[in-house]
């Protein structure tokens, strides 16, 4: 034990130094002064103050001698961790010589935290520099270690972006597709962009034309995450279907000579609707003519274009019945005389309201009636004639001998397109023959006088020649 006594300004200071480090125990100091002060290497004890008579004073106190300690080699594992939500990493250091354990704390709690100061586990709160402080308390022999810090860089994390919606495999022009994604960890919003024959509004992609569409999803990073790698879906866009339909109702009472105007509700392509007719009918523009009895099939078609497929053909099939028949009669001469030749002209037409002339004005002439016509006068058959290529027949008779009105009826035999038909009664008038007028008597006298005159002239001429008369 060493001791030193220093006196200054009536203050007496006694310093004692232990001979060996770490020495502990008690020491007794006896002073002969009115003011006494005791002090060891670490503590200062004042055990008497005031100015007194010189007398003997004794003080007993504890003697301590502690050594400094140092924390070394701080480290993190991993040395540069990558941010993960609630992720952890560990730290370590070489402790000082005291028996006290190391303690841990964070100086950047927005970046990292130490949930338990006695444990070396650090929880990541974000990317950035995490500062961890190490501490160690002293003990009887060692002072508390000076605090040591470690800066640990926490890197931004990568984030993964993906589509949660499957790209349509049969997309067509005019369709829509709702895009959904599995976003990464950043707080940034996923954005969609398109290229090709499509557009996007919000999360809905519209296919605007046949071709292809590329949908790209992107997500920026933030304080803790890097930008996500963009992902793309490439979608083929096919042509759309189109529907063609008739808007006109199929005729239910079609007859030879009639017609039907066809109308349609077209599909969406830019192509025109075309019509075709097969069977016992014909087509001009959009008008179907019923040519002969039987059936008719009208087919409507529409081609596609750049965005639409060909429409499925649609058909209308209907029956065409026989038309009504009409028979017209004229005669020459009328009136006639008994047993005189009378020429009857008979025309078979489509119906009573139409003549052959009217028929010829149609867009397409209807079928010409074929067959025969038979003329009757009451119960008497006058004769039968075959219709010509115009549907006419001529029959000459001279059997009308009875004076008066005769009711002549023409009966048509009918054919595939026109039914058998009897005309209304036609009146043929037979008049009595005129009576011959007698030649007047003076006519015969005149003839005789003229004959006499001629004889006289002949005689006179003959005599002149004989007698040598000269002119």
Tab-separated table of C-alpha atoms in Angstrom, residues 128-448:
chain	number	residue	atom	x	y	z
A	128	UNK	CA	-31.131	0.883	-45.175
A	129	UNK	CA	-28.293	1.131	-42.648
A	130	UNK	CA	-29.031	-0.671	-39.401
A	131	UNK	CA	-26.859	0.469	-36.460
A	132	UNK	CA	-26.536	-2.075	-33.673
A	133	UNK	CA	-24.936	-1.023	-30.381
A	134	UNK	CA	-23.038	-3.524	-28.200
A	135	UNK	CA	-22.631	-2.974	-24.475
A	136	UNK	CA	-21.094	-4.857	-21.498
A	137	UNK	CA	-21.401	-4.002	-17.851
A	138	UNK	CA	-18.418	-4.198	-15.513
A	139	UNK	CA	-18.015	-6.313	-12.373
A	140	UNK	CA	-15.897	-6.172	-9.201
A	141	UNK	CA	-12.746	-6.256	-11.219
A	142	UNK	CA	-13.637	-4.532	-14.543
A	143	UNK	CA	-15.192	-1.299	-15.534
A	144	UNK	CA	-18.183	-1.224	-17.917
A	145	UNK	CA	-16.965	-1.538	-21.498
A	146	UNK	CA	-17.330	1.468	-23.801
A	147	UNK	CA	-20.277	1.016	-26.206
A	148	UNK	CA	-19.365	-0.318	-29.650
A	149	UNK	CA	-21.596	0.063	-32.743
A	150	UNK	CA	-21.883	-1.917	-35.962
A	151	UNK	CA	-23.491	-0.575	-39.148
A	152	UNK	CA	-25.201	-3.329	-41.097
A	153	UNK	CA	-26.420	-2.438	-44.626
A	154	UNK	CA	-29.807	-4.038	-45.340
A	155	UNK	CA	-30.317	-4.291	-49.105
A	156	UNK	CA	-33.653	-3.764	-50.868
A	157	UNK	CA	-35.419	-7.013	-51.588
A	158	UNK	CA	-36.307	-8.279	-55.016
A	159	UNK	CA	-40.047	-8.613	-55.619
A	160	UNK	CA	-41.840	-11.009	-57.935
A	161	UNK	CA	-44.813	-10.002	-60.049
A	162	UNK	CA	-46.972	-12.549	-61.860
A	163	UNK	CA	-50.333	-12.893	-63.573
A	164	UNK	CA	-53.030	-14.662	-61.611
A	165	UNK	CA	-55.423	-14.592	-64.580
A	166	UNK	CA	-54.818	-17.027	-67.418
A	167	UNK	CA	-54.451	-15.511	-70.863
A	168	UNK	CA	-57.503	-16.395	-72.985
A	169	UNK	CA	-56.820	-19.099	-75.529
A	170	UNK	CA	-59.766	-18.362	-77.797
A	171	UNK	CA	-59.935	-14.583	-77.776
A	172	UNK	CA	-61.913	-13.030	-80.606
A	173	UNK	CA	-62.419	-9.542	-81.924
A	174	UNK	CA	-64.869	-7.687	-79.684
A	175	UNK	CA	-64.141	-9.776	-76.573
A	176	UNK	CA	-62.841	-8.415	-73.254
A	177	UNK	CA	-60.388	-9.871	-70.755
A	178	UNK	CA	-60.076	-8.896	-67.079
A	179	UNK	CA	-56.455	-9.028	-65.930
A	180	UNK	CA	-55.498	-9.938	-62.363
A	181	UNK	CA	-51.994	-10.161	-60.907
A	182	UNK	CA	-50.093	-11.426	-57.913
A	183	UNK	CA	-48.255	-8.261	-56.945
A	184	UNK	CA	-44.827	-8.050	-55.396
A	185	UNK	CA	-44.121	-6.794	-51.881
A	186	UNK	CA	-43.732	-3.112	-52.619
A	187	UNK	CA	-46.385	-0.545	-51.890
A	188	UNK	CA	-46.399	0.544	-55.549
A	189	UNK	CA	-49.442	-0.149	-57.696
A	190	UNK	CA	-49.278	-2.670	-60.511
A	191	UNK	CA	-49.693	-0.964	-63.890
A	192	UNK	CA	-50.859	-2.550	-67.146
A	193	UNK	CA	-49.839	-1.625	-70.676
A	194	UNK	CA	-50.893	-3.151	-73.983
A	195	UNK	CA	-49.512	-3.294	-77.480
A	196	UNK	CA	-51.117	-4.580	-80.655
A	197	UNK	CA	-54.780	-4.787	-81.590
A	198	UNK	CA	-56.164	-4.065	-78.143
A	199	UNK	CA	-56.677	-1.370	-75.530
A	200	UNK	CA	-56.833	-1.317	-71.738
A	201	UNK	CA	-59.015	0.556	-69.276
A	202	UNK	CA	-58.280	-0.175	-65.660
A	203	UNK	CA	-57.851	-3.930	-65.549
A	204	UNK	CA	-60.016	-4.644	-68.616
A	205	UNK	CA	-58.358	-5.372	-71.950
A	206	UNK	CA	-60.529	-4.963	-75.063
A	207	UNK	CA	-59.669	-6.775	-78.295
A	208	UNK	CA	-60.200	-4.171	-81.008
A	209	UNK	CA	-59.222	-6.113	-84.116
A	210	UNK	CA	-58.108	-9.552	-85.155
A	211	UNK	CA	-54.366	-10.071	-84.741
A	212	UNK	CA	-52.491	-10.194	-81.450
A	213	UNK	CA	-52.302	-8.348	-78.147
A	214	UNK	CA	-49.418	-8.107	-75.668
A	215	UNK	CA	-50.375	-7.275	-72.074
A	216	UNK	CA	-47.479	-6.172	-69.848
A	217	UNK	CA	-47.717	-5.835	-66.072
A	218	UNK	CA	-45.156	-3.714	-64.174
A	219	UNK	CA	-44.582	-2.755	-60.548
A	220	UNK	CA	-42.105	-0.193	-59.272
A	221	UNK	CA	-40.171	-0.677	-56.091
A	222	UNK	CA	-40.248	1.432	-52.941
A	223	UNK	CA	-38.026	2.051	-49.917
A	224	UNK	CA	-37.735	-1.671	-49.250
A	225	UNK	CA	-38.158	-3.345	-52.639
A	226	UNK	CA	-36.520	-3.157	-56.026
A	227	UNK	CA	-38.579	-2.731	-59.193
A	228	UNK	CA	-40.262	-5.990	-60.162
A	229	UNK	CA	-39.351	-7.615	-63.438
A	230	UNK	CA	-42.182	-6.912	-65.860
A	231	UNK	CA	-44.255	-9.873	-67.058
A	232	UNK	CA	-46.071	-10.170	-70.388
A	233	UNK	CA	-48.930	-12.203	-71.805
A	234	UNK	CA	-49.204	-12.419	-75.589
A	235	UNK	CA	-52.717	-13.223	-76.751
A	236	UNK	CA	-53.733	-14.166	-80.308
A	237	UNK	CA	-56.991	-12.493	-81.349
A	238	UNK	CA	-59.145	-14.425	-83.778
A	239	UNK	CA	-61.900	-13.189	-86.052
A	240	UNK	CA	-65.295	-12.902	-84.416
A	241	UNK	CA	-68.352	-14.900	-85.375
A	242	UNK	CA	-71.213	-13.117	-87.074
A	243	UNK	CA	-74.855	-14.108	-87.340
A	244	UNK	CA	-77.003	-13.706	-90.437
A	245	UNK	CA	-80.794	-14.072	-90.311
A	246	UNK	CA	-83.869	-13.501	-92.446
A	247	UNK	CA	-86.033	-10.584	-91.366
A	248	UNK	CA	-88.727	-11.375	-93.957
A	249	UNK	CA	-91.243	-14.120	-93.228
A	250	UNK	CA	-91.290	-17.119	-95.530
A	251	UNK	CA	-94.436	-17.038	-97.706
A	252	UNK	CA	-97.087	-19.556	-96.692
A	253	UNK	CA	-99.337	-19.294	-99.760
A	254	UNK	CA	-96.914	-18.998	-102.637
A	255	UNK	CA	-98.450	-19.615	-106.058
A	256	UNK	CA	-97.104	-19.734	-109.567
A	257	UNK	CA	-96.741	-16.223	-110.867
A	258	UNK	CA	-96.328	-14.675	-107.445
A	259	UNK	CA	-93.211	-13.136	-105.951
A	260	UNK	CA	-91.571	-12.511	-102.588
A	261	UNK	CA	-89.178	-9.747	-101.510
A	262	UNK	CA	-86.426	-11.106	-99.272
A	263	UNK	CA	-84.941	-9.018	-96.441
A	264	UNK	CA	-82.228	-10.007	-93.979
A	265	UNK	CA	-80.596	-8.897	-90.771
A	266	UNK	CA	-76.943	-8.914	-91.718
A	267	UNK	CA	-73.968	-9.811	-89.582
A	268	UNK	CA	-71.332	-7.309	-88.522
A	269	UNK	CA	-68.828	-7.700	-91.336
A	270	UNK	CA	-68.520	-5.104	-94.064
A	271	UNK	CA	-69.393	-7.687	-96.728
A	272	UNK	CA	-72.740	-7.542	-98.496
A	273	UNK	CA	-75.404	-10.193	-98.087
A	274	UNK	CA	-75.907	-12.295	-101.216
A	275	UNK	CA	-79.025	-14.283	-102.126
A	276	UNK	CA	-79.498	-17.398	-104.229
A	277	UNK	CA	-82.656	-19.248	-105.240
A	278	UNK	CA	-82.960	-22.870	-106.310
A	279	UNK	CA	-85.912	-25.001	-107.311
A	280	UNK	CA	-89.063	-23.777	-109.021
A	281	UNK	CA	-88.208	-20.107	-108.605
A	282	UNK	CA	-85.816	-17.448	-109.801
A	283	UNK	CA	-84.167	-14.397	-108.278
A	284	UNK	CA	-83.721	-10.825	-109.477
A	285	UNK	CA	-82.104	-8.568	-106.902
A	286	UNK	CA	-83.949	-9.321	-103.696
A	287	UNK	CA	-87.178	-10.460	-105.389
A	288	UNK	CA	-87.939	-14.163	-105.748
A	289	UNK	CA	-90.371	-15.085	-108.538
A	290	UNK	CA	-92.456	-18.241	-108.285
A	291	UNK	CA	-91.983	-19.714	-111.745
A	292	UNK	CA	-93.576	-23.129	-111.569
A	293	UNK	CA	-95.342	-25.266	-109.022
A	294	UNK	CA	-93.063	-27.184	-106.683
A	295	UNK	CA	-90.663	-25.879	-104.053
A	296	UNK	CA	-88.207	-23.020	-103.705
A	297	UNK	CA	-85.150	-22.638	-101.493
A	298	UNK	CA	-83.717	-19.173	-100.847
A	299	UNK	CA	-80.200	-19.065	-99.403
A	300	UNK	CA	-78.635	-15.966	-97.811
A	301	UNK	CA	-74.853	-15.728	-97.400
A	302	UNK	CA	-72.434	-13.168	-96.002
A	303	UNK	CA	-68.673	-13.303	-96.239
A	304	UNK	CA	-66.395	-12.195	-93.440
A	305	UNK	CA	-63.786	-9.465	-93.482
A	306	UNK	CA	-60.645	-8.561	-91.551
A	307	UNK	CA	-62.379	-8.992	-88.194
A	308	UNK	CA	-65.276	-11.369	-88.842
A	309	UNK	CA	-65.577	-14.944	-90.025
A	310	UNK	CA	-67.988	-15.916	-92.777
A	311	UNK	CA	-71.525	-16.081	-91.451
A	312	UNK	CA	-73.267	-19.437	-91.505
A	313	UNK	CA	-75.641	-19.585	-94.476
A	314	UNK	CA	-79.355	-19.425	-93.706
A	315	UNK	CA	-82.115	-20.849	-95.896
A	316	UNK	CA	-85.857	-20.579	-96.361
A	317	UNK	CA	-87.677	-23.402	-98.131
A	318	UNK	CA	-91.325	-23.160	-99.126
A	319	UNK	CA	-93.829	-24.731	-101.513
A	320	UNK	CA	-95.224	-23.133	-104.645
A	321	UNK	CA	-98.790	-24.114	-105.463
A	322	UNK	CA	-100.629	-23.950	-108.795
A	323	UNK	CA	-101.812	-20.526	-109.745
A	324	UNK	CA	-105.412	-19.726	-110.550
A	325	UNK	CA	-106.419	-20.179	-114.198
A	326	UNK	CA	-108.447	-17.884	-116.395
A	327	UNK	CA	-109.873	-18.415	-119.886
A	328	UNK	CA	-110.776	-15.590	-122.253
A	329	UNK	CA	-112.821	-16.113	-125.473
A	330	UNK	CA	-113.303	-13.939	-128.540
A	331	UNK	CA	-114.903	-14.859	-131.883
A	332	UNK	CA	-115.045	-13.625	-135.468
A	333	UNK	CA	-117.565	-12.882	-136.829
A	334	UNK	CA	-120.045	-12.223	-134.118
A	335	UNK	CA	-122.892	-12.170	-134.972
A	336	UNK	CA	-122.674	-14.878	-137.593
A	337	UNK	CA	-125.108	-16.569	-139.978
A	338	UNK	CA	-126.240	-20.144	-139.777
A	339	UNK	CA	-123.530	-22.611	-140.790
A	340	UNK	CA	-121.052	-19.776	-141.309
A	341	UNK	CA	-117.393	-20.389	-140.299
A	342	UNK	CA	-116.806	-18.816	-136.897
A	343	UNK	CA	-113.224	-18.574	-135.537
A	344	UNK	CA	-113.033	-18.798	-131.772
A	345	UNK	CA	-109.765	-17.561	-130.135
A	346	UNK	CA	-109.172	-18.861	-126.610
A	347	UNK	CA	-106.440	-17.525	-124.263
A	348	UNK	CA	-105.595	-19.319	-121.016
A	349	UNK	CA	-104.083	-16.884	-118.537
A	350	UNK	CA	-102.739	-16.959	-114.974
A	351	UNK	CA	-106.072	-15.982	-113.487
A	352	UNK	CA	-109.174	-14.068	-114.389
A	353	UNK	CA	-107.606	-10.763	-113.433
A	354	UNK	CA	-104.510	-11.061	-115.596
A	355	UNK	CA	-104.121	-11.214	-119.312
A	356	UNK	CA	-101.163	-12.524	-121.233
A	357	UNK	CA	-100.153	-8.940	-121.887
A	358	UNK	CA	-100.113	-8.243	-118.168
A	359	UNK	CA	-98.095	-11.378	-117.574
A	360	UNK	CA	-95.470	-10.339	-120.070
A	361	UNK	CA	-94.830	-7.166	-118.075
A	362	UNK	CA	-93.650	-9.094	-115.008
A	363	UNK	CA	-89.964	-9.082	-114.044
A	364	UNK	CA	-89.819	-12.672	-115.150
A	365	UNK	CA	-92.639	-14.151	-117.246
A	366	UNK	CA	-94.517	-16.866	-115.470
A	367	UNK	CA	-94.914	-20.361	-116.876
A	368	UNK	CA	-97.128	-20.478	-119.978
A	369	UNK	CA	-100.183	-22.689	-119.601
A	370	UNK	CA	-100.109	-25.900	-121.606
A	371	UNK	CA	-102.786	-28.443	-122.472
A	372	UNK	CA	-106.041	-28.203	-124.416
A	373	UNK	CA	-109.284	-26.261	-124.478
A	374	UNK	CA	-112.643	-27.704	-125.446
A	375	UNK	CA	-115.542	-25.544	-126.676
A	376	UNK	CA	-119.082	-26.503	-125.914
A	377	UNK	CA	-122.431	-25.051	-126.894
A	378	UNK	CA	-124.611	-26.192	-124.065
A	379	UNK	CA	-124.226	-29.950	-124.145
A	380	UNK	CA	-122.871	-29.991	-127.673
A	381	UNK	CA	-119.101	-30.209	-128.077
A	382	UNK	CA	-117.900	-27.907	-130.798
A	383	UNK	CA	-114.287	-29.101	-130.791
A	384	UNK	CA	-110.943	-29.305	-128.954
A	385	UNK	CA	-107.727	-27.370	-129.671
A	386	UNK	CA	-104.195	-27.511	-128.233
A	387	UNK	CA	-102.675	-24.407	-126.685
A	388	UNK	CA	-99.727	-22.945	-128.549
A	389	UNK	CA	-96.487	-21.605	-127.027
A	390	UNK	CA	-98.290	-18.463	-125.950
A	391	UNK	CA	-101.108	-20.279	-124.200
A	392	UNK	CA	-103.593	-19.547	-127.014
A	393	UNK	CA	-105.754	-21.800	-129.150
A	394	UNK	CA	-107.950	-21.151	-132.209
A	395	UNK	CA	-110.894	-23.314	-133.188
A	396	UNK	CA	-113.079	-22.701	-136.278
A	397	UNK	CA	-116.570	-24.182	-136.309
A	398	UNK	CA	-119.546	-23.922	-138.722
A	399	UNK	CA	-122.011	-26.014	-136.866
A	400	UNK	CA	-123.847	-23.102	-135.356
A	401	UNK	CA	-127.005	-23.224	-137.484
A	402	UNK	CA	-129.703	-22.322	-135.069
A	403	UNK	CA	-130.615	-18.668	-135.115
A	404	UNK	CA	-130.305	-17.051	-131.715
A	405	UNK	CA	-127.841	-16.684	-128.820
A	406	UNK	CA	-125.455	-19.546	-128.162
A	407	UNK	CA	-123.667	-19.894	-124.748
A	408	UNK	CA	-120.147	-20.971	-125.591
A	409	UNK	CA	-117.971	-22.329	-122.738
A	410	UNK	CA	-114.213	-23.063	-123.001
A	411	UNK	CA	-112.934	-25.806	-120.685
A	412	UNK	CA	-109.190	-25.828	-119.957
A	413	UNK	CA	-107.610	-29.211	-119.239
A	414	UNK	CA	-105.050	-27.897	-116.714
A	415	UNK	CA	-101.335	-28.759	-116.269
A	416	UNK	CA	-98.720	-28.883	-113.498
A	417	UNK	CA	-98.876	-25.150	-112.916
A	418	UNK	CA	-102.461	-24.267	-113.684
A	419	UNK	CA	-105.590	-26.117	-112.598
A	420	UNK	CA	-108.394	-27.161	-114.949
A	421	UNK	CA	-110.841	-24.352	-115.401
A	422	UNK	CA	-114.076	-23.506	-117.208
A	423	UNK	CA	-114.656	-20.063	-118.588
A	424	UNK	CA	-117.742	-18.016	-118.079
A	425	UNK	CA	-120.336	-18.399	-120.847
A	426	UNK	CA	-119.504	-16.463	-123.996
A	427	UNK	CA	-122.457	-15.379	-126.174
A	428	UNK	CA	-122.226	-16.087	-129.882
A	429	UNK	CA	-125.210	-14.695	-131.819
A	430	UNK	CA	-126.450	-16.415	-134.995
A	431	UNK	CA	-128.651	-14.228	-137.191
A	432	UNK	CA	-131.012	-15.358	-140.030
A	433	UNK	CA	-129.645	-15.088	-143.637
A	434	UNK	CA	-130.953	-12.054	-145.670
A	435	UNK	CA	-133.759	-12.656	-148.402
A	436	UNK	CA	-132.693	-12.147	-152.145
A	437	UNK	CA	-134.275	-9.052	-153.899
A	438	UNK	CA	-135.950	-9.720	-157.457
A	439	UNK	CA	-134.562	-7.823	-160.519
A	440	UNK	CA	-137.130	-5.175	-161.777
A	441	UNK	CA	-138.989	-5.851	-165.159
A	442	UNK	CA	-137.607	-2.777	-166.831
A	443	UNK	CA	-134.267	-4.352	-166.677
A	444	UNK	CA	-135.176	-7.124	-169.081
A	445	UNK	CA	-136.708	-4.555	-171.562
A	446	UNK	CA	-133.548	-2.526	-171.426
A	447	UNK	CA	-131.483	-5.520	-172.301
A	448	UNK	CA	-133.637	-6.264	-175.321
